[in-house]
PDB file of C-alpha atoms in Angstrom:
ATOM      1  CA  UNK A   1      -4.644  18.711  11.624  1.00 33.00           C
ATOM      2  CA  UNK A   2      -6.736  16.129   9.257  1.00 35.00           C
ATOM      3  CA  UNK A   3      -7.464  19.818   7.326  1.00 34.00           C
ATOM      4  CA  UNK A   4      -4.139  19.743   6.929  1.00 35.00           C
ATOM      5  CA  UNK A   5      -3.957  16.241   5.776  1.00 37.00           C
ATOM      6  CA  UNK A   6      -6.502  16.378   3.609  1.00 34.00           C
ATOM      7  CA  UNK A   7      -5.039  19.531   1.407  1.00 33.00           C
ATOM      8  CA  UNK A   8      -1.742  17.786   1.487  1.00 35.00           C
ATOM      9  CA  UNK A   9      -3.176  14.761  -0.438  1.00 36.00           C
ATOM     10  CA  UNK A  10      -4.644  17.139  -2.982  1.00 34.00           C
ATOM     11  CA  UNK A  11      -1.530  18.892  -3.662  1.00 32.00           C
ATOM     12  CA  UNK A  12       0.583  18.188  -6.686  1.00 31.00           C
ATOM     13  CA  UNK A  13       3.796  16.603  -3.984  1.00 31.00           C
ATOM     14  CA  UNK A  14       1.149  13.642  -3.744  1.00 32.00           C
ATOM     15  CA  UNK A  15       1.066  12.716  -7.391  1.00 30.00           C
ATOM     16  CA  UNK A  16       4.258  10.779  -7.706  1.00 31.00           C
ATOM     17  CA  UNK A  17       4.395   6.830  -6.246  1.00 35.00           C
ATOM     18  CA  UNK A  18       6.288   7.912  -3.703  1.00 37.00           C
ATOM     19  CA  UNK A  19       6.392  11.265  -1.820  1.00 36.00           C
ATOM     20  CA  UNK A  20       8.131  13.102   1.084  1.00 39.00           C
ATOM     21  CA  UNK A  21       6.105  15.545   2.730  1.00 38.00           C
ATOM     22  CA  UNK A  22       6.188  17.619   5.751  1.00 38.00           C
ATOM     23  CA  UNK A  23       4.108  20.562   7.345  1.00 35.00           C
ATOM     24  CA  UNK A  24       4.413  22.732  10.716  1.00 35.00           C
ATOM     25  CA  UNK A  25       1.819  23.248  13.820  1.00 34.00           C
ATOM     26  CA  UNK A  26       1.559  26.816  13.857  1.00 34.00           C
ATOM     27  CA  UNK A  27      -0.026  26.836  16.734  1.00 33.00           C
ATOM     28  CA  UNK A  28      -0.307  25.316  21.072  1.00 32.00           C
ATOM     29  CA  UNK A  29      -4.140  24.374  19.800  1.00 32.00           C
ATOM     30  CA  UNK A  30      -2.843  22.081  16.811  1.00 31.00           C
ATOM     31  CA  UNK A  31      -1.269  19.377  19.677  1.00 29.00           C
ATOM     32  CA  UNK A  32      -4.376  18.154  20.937  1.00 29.00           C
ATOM     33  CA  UNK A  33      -7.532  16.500  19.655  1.00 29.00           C
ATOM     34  CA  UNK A  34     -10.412  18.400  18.955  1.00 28.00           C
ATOM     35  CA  UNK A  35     -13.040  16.968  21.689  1.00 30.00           C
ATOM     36  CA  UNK A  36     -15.716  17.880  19.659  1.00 29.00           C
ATOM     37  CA  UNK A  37     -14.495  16.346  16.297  1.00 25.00           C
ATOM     38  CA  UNK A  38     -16.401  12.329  15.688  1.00 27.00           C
ATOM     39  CA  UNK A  39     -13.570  10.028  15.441  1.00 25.00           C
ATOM     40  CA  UNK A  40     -13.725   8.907  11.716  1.00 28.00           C
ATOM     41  CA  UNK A  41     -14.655  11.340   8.498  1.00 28.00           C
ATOM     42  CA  UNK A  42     -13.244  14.032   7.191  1.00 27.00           C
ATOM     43  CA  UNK A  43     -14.940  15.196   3.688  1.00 27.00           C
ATOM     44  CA  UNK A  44     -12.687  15.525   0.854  1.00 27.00           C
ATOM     45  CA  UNK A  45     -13.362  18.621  -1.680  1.00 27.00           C
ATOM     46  CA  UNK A  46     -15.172  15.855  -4.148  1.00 29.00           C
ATOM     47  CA  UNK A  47     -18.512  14.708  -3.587  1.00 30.00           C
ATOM     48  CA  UNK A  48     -18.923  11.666  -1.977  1.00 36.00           C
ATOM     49  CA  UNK A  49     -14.917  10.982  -1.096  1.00 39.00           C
ATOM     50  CA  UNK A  50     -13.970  10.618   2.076  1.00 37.00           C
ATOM     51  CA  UNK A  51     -10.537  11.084   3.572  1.00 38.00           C
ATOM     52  CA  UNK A  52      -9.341   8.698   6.707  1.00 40.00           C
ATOM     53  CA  UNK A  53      -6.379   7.971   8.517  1.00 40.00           C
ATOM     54  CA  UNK A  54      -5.703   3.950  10.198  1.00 41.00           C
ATOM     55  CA  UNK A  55      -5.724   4.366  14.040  1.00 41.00           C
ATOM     56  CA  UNK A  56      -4.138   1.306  14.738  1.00 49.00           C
ATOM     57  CA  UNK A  57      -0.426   0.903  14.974  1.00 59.00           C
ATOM     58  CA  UNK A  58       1.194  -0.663  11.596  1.00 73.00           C
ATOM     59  CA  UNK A  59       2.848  -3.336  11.490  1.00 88.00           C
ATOM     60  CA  UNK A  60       6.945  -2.823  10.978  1.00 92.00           C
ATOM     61  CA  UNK A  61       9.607  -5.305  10.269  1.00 94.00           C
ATOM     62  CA  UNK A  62      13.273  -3.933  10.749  1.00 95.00           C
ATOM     63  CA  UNK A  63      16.579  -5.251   9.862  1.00 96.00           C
ATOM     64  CA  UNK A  64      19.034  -6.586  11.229  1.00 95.00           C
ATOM     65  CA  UNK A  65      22.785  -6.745  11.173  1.00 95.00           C
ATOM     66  CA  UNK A  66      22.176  -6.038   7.978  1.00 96.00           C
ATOM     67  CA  UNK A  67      19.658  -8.224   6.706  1.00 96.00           C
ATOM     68  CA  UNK A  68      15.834  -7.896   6.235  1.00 96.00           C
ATOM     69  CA  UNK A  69      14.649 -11.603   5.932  1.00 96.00           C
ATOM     70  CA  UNK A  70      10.525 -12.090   5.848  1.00 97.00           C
ATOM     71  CA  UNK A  71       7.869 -14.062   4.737  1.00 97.00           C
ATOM     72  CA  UNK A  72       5.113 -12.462   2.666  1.00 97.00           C
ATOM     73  CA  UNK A  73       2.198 -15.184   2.898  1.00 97.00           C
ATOM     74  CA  UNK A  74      -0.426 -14.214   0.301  1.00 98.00           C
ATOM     75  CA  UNK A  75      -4.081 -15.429   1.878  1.00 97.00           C
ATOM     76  CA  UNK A  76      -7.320 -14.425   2.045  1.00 97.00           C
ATOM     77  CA  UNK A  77      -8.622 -12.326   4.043  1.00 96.00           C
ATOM     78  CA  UNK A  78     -11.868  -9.586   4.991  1.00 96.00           C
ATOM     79  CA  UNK A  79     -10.258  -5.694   4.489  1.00 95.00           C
ATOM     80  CA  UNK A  80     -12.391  -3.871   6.705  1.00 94.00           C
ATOM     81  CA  UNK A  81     -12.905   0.055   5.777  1.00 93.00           C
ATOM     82  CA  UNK A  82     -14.768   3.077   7.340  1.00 91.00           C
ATOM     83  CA  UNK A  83     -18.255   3.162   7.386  1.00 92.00           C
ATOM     84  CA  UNK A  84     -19.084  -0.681   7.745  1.00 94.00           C
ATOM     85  CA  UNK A  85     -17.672  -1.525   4.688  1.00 96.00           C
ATOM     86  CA  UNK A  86     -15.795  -4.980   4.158  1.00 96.00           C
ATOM     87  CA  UNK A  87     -14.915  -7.411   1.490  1.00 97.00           C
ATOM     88  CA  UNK A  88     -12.639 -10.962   1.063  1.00 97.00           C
ATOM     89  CA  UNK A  89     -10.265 -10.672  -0.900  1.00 97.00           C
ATOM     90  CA  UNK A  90      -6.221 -11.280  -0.994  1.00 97.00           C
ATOM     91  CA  UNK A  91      -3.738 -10.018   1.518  1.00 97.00           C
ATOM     92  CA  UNK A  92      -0.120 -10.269   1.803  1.00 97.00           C
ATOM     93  CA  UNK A  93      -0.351 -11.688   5.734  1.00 96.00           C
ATOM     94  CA  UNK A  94      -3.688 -11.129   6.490  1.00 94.00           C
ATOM     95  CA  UNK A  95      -3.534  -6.967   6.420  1.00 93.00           C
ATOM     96  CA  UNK A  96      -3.758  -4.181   4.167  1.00 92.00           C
ATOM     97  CA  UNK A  97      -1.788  -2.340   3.970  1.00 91.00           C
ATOM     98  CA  UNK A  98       1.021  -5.006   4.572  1.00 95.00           C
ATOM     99  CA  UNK A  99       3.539  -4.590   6.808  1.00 95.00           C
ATOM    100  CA  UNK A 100       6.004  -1.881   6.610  1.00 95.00           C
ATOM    101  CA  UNK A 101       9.689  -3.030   5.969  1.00 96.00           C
ATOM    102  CA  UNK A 102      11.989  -0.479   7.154  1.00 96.00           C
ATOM    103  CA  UNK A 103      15.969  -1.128   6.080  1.00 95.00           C
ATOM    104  CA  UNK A 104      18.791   1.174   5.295  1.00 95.00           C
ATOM    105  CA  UNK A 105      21.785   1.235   2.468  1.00 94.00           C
ATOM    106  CA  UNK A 106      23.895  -1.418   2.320  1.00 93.00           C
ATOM    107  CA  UNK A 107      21.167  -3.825   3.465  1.00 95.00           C
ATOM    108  CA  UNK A 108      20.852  -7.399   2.035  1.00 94.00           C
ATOM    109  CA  UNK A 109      16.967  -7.596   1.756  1.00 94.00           C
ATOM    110  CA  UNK A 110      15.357 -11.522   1.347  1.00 95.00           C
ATOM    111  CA  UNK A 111      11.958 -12.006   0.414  1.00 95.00           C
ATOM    112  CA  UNK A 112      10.346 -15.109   0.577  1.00 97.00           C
ATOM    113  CA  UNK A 113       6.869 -15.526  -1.044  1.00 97.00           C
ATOM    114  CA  UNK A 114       4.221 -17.710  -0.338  1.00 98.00           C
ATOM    115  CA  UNK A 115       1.084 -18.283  -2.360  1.00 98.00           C
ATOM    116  CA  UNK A 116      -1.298 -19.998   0.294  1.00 98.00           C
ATOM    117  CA  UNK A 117      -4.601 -18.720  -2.223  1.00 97.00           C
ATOM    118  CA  UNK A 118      -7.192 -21.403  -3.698  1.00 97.00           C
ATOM    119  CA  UNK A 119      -6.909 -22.741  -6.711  1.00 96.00           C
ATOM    120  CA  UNK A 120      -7.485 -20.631 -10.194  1.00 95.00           C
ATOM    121  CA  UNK A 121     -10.544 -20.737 -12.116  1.00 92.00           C
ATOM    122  CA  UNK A 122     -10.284 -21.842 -15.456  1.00 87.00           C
ATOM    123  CA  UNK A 123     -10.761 -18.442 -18.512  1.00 84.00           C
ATOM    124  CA  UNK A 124     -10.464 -18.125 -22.376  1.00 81.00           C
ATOM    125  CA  UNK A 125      -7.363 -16.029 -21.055  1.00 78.00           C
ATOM    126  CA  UNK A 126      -5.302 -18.543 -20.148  1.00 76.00           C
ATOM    127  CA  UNK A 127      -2.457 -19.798 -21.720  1.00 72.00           C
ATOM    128  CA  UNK A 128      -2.575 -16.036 -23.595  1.00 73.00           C
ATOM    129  CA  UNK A 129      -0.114 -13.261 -23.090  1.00 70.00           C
ATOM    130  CA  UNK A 130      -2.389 -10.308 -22.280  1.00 74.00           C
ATOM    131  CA  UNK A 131      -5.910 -10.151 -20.927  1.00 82.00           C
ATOM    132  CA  UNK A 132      -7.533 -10.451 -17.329  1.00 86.00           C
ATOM    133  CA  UNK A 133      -6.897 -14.692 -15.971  1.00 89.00           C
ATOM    134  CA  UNK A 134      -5.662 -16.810 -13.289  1.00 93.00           C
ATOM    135  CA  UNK A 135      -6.499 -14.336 -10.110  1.00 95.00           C
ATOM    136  CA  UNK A 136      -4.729 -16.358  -7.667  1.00 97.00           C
ATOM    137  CA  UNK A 137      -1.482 -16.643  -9.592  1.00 96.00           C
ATOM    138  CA  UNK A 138       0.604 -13.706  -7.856  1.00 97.00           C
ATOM    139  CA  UNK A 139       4.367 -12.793  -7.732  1.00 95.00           C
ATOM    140  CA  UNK A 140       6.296  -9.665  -6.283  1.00 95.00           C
ATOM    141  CA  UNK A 141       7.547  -6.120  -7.534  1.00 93.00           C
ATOM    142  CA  UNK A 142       9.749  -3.961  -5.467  1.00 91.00           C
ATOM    143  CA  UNK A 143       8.446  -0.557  -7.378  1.00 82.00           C
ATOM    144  CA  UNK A 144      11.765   1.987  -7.426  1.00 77.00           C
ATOM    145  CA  UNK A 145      14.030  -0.950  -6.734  1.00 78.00           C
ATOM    146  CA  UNK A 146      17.171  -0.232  -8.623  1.00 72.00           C
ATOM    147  CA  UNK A 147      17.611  -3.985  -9.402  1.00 69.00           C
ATOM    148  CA  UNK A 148      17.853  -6.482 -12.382  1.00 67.00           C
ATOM    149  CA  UNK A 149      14.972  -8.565 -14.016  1.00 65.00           C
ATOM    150  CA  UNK A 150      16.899 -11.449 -11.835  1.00 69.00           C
ATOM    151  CA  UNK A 151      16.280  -9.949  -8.479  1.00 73.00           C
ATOM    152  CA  UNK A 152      12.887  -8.158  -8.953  1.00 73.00           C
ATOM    153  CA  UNK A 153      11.684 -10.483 -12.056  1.00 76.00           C
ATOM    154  CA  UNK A 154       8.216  -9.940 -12.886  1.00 77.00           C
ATOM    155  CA  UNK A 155       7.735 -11.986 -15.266  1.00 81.00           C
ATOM    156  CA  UNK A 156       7.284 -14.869 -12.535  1.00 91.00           C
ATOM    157  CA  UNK A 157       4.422 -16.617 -11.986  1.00 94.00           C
ATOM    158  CA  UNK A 158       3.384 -18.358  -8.980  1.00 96.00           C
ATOM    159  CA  UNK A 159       0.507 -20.350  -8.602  1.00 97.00           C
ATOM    160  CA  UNK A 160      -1.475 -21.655  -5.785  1.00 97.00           C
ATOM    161  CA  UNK A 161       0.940 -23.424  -3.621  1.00 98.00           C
ATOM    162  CA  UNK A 162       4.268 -22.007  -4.885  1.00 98.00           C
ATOM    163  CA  UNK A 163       6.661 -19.940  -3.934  1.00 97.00           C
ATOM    164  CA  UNK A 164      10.048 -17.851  -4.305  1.00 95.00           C
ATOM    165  CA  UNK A 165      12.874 -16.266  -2.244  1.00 95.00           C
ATOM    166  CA  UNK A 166      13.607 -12.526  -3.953  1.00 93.00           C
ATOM    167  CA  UNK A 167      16.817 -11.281  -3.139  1.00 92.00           C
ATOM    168  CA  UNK A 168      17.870  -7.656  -3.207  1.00 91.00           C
ATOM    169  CA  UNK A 169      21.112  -5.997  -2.350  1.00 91.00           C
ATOM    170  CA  UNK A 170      20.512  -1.968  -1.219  1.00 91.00           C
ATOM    171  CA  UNK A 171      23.512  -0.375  -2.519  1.00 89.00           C
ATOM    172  CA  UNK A 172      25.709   1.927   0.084  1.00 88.00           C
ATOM    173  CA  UNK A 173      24.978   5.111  -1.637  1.00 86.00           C
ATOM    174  CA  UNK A 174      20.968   4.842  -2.414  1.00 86.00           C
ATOM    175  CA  UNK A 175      20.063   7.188   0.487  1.00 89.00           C
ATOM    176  CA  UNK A 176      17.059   8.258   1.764  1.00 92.00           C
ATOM    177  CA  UNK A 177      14.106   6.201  -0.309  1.00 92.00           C
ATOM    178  CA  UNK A 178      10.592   4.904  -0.066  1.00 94.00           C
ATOM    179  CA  UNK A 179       9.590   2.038  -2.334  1.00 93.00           C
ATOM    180  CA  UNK A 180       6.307   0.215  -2.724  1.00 93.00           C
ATOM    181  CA  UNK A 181       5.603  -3.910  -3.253  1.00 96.00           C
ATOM    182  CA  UNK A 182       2.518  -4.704  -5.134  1.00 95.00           C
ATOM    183  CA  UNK A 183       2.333  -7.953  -7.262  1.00 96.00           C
ATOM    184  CA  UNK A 184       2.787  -7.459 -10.935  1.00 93.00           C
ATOM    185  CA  UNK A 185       1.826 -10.974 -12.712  1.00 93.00           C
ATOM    186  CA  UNK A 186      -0.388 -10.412 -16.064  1.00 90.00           C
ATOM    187  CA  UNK A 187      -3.654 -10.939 -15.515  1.00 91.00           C
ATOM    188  CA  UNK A 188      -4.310 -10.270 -11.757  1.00 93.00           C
ATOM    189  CA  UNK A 189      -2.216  -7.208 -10.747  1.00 91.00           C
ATOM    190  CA  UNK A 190      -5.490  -5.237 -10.885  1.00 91.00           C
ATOM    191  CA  UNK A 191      -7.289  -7.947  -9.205  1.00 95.00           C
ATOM    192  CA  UNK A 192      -4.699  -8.329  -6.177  1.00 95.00           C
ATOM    193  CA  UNK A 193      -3.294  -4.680  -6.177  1.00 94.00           C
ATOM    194  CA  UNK A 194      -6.212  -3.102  -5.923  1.00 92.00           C
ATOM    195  CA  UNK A 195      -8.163  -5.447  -3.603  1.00 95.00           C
ATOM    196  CA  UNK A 196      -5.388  -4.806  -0.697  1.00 95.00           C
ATOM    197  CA  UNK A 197      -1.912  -6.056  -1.751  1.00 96.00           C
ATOM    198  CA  UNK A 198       0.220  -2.765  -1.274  1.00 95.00           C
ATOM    199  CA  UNK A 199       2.915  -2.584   1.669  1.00 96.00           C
ATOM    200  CA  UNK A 200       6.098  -0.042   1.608  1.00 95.00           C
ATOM    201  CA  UNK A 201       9.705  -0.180   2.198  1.00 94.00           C
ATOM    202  CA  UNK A 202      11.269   2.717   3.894  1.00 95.00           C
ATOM    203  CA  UNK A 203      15.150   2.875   3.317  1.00 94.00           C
ATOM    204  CA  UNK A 204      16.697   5.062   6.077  1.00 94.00           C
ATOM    205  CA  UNK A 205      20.084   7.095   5.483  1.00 93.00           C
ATOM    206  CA  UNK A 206      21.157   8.408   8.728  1.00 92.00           C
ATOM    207  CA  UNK A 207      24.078  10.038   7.562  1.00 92.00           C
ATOM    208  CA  UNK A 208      21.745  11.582   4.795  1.00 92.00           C
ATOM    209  CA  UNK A 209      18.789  11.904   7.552  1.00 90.00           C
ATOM    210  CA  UNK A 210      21.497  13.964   9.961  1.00 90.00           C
ATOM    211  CA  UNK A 211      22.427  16.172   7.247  1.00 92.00           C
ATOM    212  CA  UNK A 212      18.948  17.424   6.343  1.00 87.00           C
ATOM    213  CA  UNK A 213      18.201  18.378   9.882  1.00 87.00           C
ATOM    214  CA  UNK A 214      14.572  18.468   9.854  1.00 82.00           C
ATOM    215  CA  UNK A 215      13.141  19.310  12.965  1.00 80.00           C
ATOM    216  CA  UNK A 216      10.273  17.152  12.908  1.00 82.00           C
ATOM    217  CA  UNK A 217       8.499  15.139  15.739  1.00 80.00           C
ATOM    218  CA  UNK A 218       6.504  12.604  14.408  1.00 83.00           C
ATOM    219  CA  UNK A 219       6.901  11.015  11.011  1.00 85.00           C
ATOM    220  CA  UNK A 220       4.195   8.364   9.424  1.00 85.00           C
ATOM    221  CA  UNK A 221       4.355   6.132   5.995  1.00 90.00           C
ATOM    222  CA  UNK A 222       0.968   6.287   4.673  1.00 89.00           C
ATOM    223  CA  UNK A 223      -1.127   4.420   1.604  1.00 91.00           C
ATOM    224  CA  UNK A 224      -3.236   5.961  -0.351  1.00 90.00           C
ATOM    225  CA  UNK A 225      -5.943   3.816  -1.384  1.00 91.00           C
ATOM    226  CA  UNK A 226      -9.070   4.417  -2.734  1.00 91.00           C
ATOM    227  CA  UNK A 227     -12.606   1.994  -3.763  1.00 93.00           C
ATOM    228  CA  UNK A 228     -15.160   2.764  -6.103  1.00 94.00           C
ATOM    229  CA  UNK A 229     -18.631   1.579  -4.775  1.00 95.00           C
ATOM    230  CA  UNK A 230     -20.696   3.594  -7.755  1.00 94.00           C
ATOM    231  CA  UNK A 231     -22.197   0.198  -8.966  1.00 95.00           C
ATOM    232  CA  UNK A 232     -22.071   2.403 -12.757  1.00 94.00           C
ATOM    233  CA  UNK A 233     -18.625   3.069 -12.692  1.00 91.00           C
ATOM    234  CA  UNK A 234     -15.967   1.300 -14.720  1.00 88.00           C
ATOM    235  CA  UNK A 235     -13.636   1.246 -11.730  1.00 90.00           C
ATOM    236  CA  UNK A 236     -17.009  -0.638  -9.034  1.00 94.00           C
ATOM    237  CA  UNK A 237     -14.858  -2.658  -6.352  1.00 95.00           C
ATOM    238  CA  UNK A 238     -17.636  -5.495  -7.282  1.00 96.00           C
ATOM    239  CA  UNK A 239     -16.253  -5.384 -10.884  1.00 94.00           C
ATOM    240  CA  UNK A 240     -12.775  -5.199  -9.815  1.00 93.00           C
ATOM    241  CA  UNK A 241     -12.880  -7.892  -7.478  1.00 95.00           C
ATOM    242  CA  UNK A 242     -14.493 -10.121 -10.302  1.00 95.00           C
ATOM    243  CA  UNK A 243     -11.405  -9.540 -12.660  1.00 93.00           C
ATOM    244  CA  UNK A 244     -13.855 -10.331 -15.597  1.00 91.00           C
ATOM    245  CA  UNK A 245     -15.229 -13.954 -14.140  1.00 92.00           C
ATOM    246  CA  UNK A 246     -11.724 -15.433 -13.237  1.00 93.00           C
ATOM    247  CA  UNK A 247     -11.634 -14.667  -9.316  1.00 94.00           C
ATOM    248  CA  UNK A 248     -11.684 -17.941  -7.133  1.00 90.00           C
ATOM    249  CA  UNK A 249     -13.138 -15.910  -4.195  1.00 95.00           C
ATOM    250  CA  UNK A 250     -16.450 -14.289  -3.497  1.00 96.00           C
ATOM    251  CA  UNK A 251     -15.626 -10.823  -2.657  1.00 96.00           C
ATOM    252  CA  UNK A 252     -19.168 -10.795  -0.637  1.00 96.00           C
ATOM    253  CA  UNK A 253     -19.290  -6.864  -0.515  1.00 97.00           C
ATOM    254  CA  UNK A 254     -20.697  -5.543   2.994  1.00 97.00           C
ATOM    255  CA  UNK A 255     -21.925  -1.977   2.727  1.00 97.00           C
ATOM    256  CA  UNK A 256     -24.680  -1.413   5.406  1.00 97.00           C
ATOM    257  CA  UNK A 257     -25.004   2.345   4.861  1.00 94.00           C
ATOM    258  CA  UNK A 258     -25.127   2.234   1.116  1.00 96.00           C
ATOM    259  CA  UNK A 259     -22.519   4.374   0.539  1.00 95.00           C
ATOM    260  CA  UNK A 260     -22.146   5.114  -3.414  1.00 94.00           C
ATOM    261  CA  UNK A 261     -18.975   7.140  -4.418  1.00 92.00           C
ATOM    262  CA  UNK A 262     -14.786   7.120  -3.939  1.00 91.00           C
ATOM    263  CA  UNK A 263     -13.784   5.806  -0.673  1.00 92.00           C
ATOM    264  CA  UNK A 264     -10.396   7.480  -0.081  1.00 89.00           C
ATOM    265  CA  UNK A 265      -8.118   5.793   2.901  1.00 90.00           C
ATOM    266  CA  UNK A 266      -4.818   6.070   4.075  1.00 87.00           C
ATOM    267  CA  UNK A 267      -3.321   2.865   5.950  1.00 88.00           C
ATOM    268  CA  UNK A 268      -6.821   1.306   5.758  1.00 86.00           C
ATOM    269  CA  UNK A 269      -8.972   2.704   8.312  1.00 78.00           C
ATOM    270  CA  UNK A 270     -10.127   5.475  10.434  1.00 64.00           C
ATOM    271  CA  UNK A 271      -8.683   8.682  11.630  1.00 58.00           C
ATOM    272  CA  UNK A 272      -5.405   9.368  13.374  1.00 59.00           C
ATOM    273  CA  UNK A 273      -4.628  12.702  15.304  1.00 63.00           C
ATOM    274  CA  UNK A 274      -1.047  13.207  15.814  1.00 76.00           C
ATOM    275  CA  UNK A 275       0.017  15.161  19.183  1.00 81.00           C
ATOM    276  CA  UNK A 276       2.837  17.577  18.340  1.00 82.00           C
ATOM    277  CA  UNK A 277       4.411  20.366  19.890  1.00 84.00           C
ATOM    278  CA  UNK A 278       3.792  23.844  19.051  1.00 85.00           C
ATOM    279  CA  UNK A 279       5.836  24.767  15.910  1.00 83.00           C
ATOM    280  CA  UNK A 280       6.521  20.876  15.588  1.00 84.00           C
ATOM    281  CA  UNK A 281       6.461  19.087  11.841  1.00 86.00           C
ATOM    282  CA  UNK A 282       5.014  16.357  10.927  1.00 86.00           C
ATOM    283  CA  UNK A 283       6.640  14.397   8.333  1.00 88.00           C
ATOM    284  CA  UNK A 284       4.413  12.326   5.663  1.00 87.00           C
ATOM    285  CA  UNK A 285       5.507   9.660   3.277  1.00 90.00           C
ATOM    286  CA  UNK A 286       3.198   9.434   0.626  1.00 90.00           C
ATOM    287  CA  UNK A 287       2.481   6.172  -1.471  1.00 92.00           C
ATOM    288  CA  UNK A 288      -0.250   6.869  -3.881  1.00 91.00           C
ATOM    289  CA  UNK A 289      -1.590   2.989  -4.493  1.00 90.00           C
ATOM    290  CA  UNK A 290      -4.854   4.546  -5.989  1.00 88.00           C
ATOM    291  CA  UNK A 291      -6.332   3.067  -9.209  1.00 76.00           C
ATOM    292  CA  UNK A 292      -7.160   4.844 -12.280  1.00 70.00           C
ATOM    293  CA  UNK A 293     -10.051   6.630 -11.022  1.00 62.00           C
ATOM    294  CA  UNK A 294     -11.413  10.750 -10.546  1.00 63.00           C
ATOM    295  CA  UNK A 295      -8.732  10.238  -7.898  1.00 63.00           C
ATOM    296  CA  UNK A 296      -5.647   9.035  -9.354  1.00 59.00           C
ATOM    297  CA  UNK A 297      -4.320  12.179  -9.888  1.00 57.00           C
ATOM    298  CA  UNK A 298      -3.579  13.122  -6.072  1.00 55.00           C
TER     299      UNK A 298
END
């Protein structure tokens, strides 16, 4: 159930980057949807959070013989949320989360990335090593890779118009893993990170997956994700999206109901109910992509 869900994301198995997480049906009424339940919220234990699940199906790119080759164009784009909430900002191909990469070990993984954003806007930052600048310069970070500054270098920095070819070789023995992309250039990780560029890749083991056994019938990858519309707070998507003056791109915040506290969503939108058997699991990979907020500690 989304009860279920919800008390899952609380629990301390949801406070690493990535997590593996799985629960049973207990019982014949837990396979069907609740015809009385609106399609959409389900209140968190905070005030004024709201925990959601994406309907929609998410976009998954496999490998093949061996090889995962795709093109990550970063644009911009409108993330819509729950409630009537929207705002531009960047996307790695137009969706948030981004698309799911699933590969398994041995697997020779290519990357190409595209910057297809604006131009920069000119800040005191520039040209400095620290300090919010240059929100449309982007580059890529496999987070968990176990890979050299070479393959996964993120010390890169590609402007407007640019772009690389990262290169990753999945060694035969790394199992079972779930890893998270984000950009991770100096100056506009917060900007880009937190405004919608998250996806996962999902390394598969079957060998390792046949040996565990677990019964389970359905099994999701989900993003945590979470946006701060308390004008007050330190962490206000307006602010955010802003990255101190330097962003190129009016986030042009829609919020028709007014909403003021932690929007909480998991794949981006509204709420999924998952059909399973009686006595069925549910398996649940966790990526907690939430900023430092009351929430960050899922």
């Amino acid at each position: 159930s989304l009860a279920a869900v919800a008390a899952l994301a609380a629990s301390p198995l949801a406070r690493s980057g990535g997590v593996v997480a799985a629960w049973r049906t207990d019982s014949a009424a837990a396979s069907s949807e609740p015809a009385a339940r609106p399609r959409g919220a389900v209140s968190g234990a905070a005030t004024g959070v709201q925990f959601v699940v994406r309907g929609e199906a998410q976009q998954v790119v496999r490998s093949v013989g061996g090889w995962l080759n795709y093109t990550l164009d970063v644009t911009e784009g409108v993330f819509l949320l729950p409630r009537g909430i929207s705002f531009a900002t960047r996307l790695y191909n137009g969706v948030s989360p981004a698309p799911l990469l699933l590969a398994r070990p041995g697997d020779r993984i290519r990357l190409r990335l595209r910057n297809r954003l604006g131009p920069d806007v000119a800040s005191p930052n520039d040209g400095k090593g620290n300090g919010l600048r240059q929100a449309n310069t982007t580059n890529l970070h496999l987070h968990g890779i176990y890979a050299d500054a070479v393959s996964d270098d993120t010390f890169t920095r590609l402007s407007p118009g640019q772009e690389k070819l990262y290169e990753y070789l999945l060694h035969p023995q790394t199992g079972s893993s779930l890893l998270f992309y984000h950009p991770h250039a100096d100056g506009s990780t917060w900007v880009q990170m937190y405004g919608g560029m998250a996806g996962g890749l999902l390394i598969e083991d079957e060998a390792q997956e046949e040996a565990l056994g677990l019964p389970v019938a359905a099994s999701h990858v989900a993003l945590l994700q979470a946006f701060d519309l308390r004008p007050s707070s330190k962490n206000y998507l307006g602010a955010t999206l802003a990255n101190k003056g330097t962003s190129a791109i009016d986030p042009a915040i829609a919020n028709p109901s007014g909403f003021q506290g932690e929007l909480l969503v998991v794949n981006g939108g509204e709420a999924l109910y998952e059909a399973l058997p009686a006595g069925g699991w549910l398996r649940l990979r966790l990526i907690n992509s939430v900023q430092d907020s009351s929430l960050s500690g899922l």
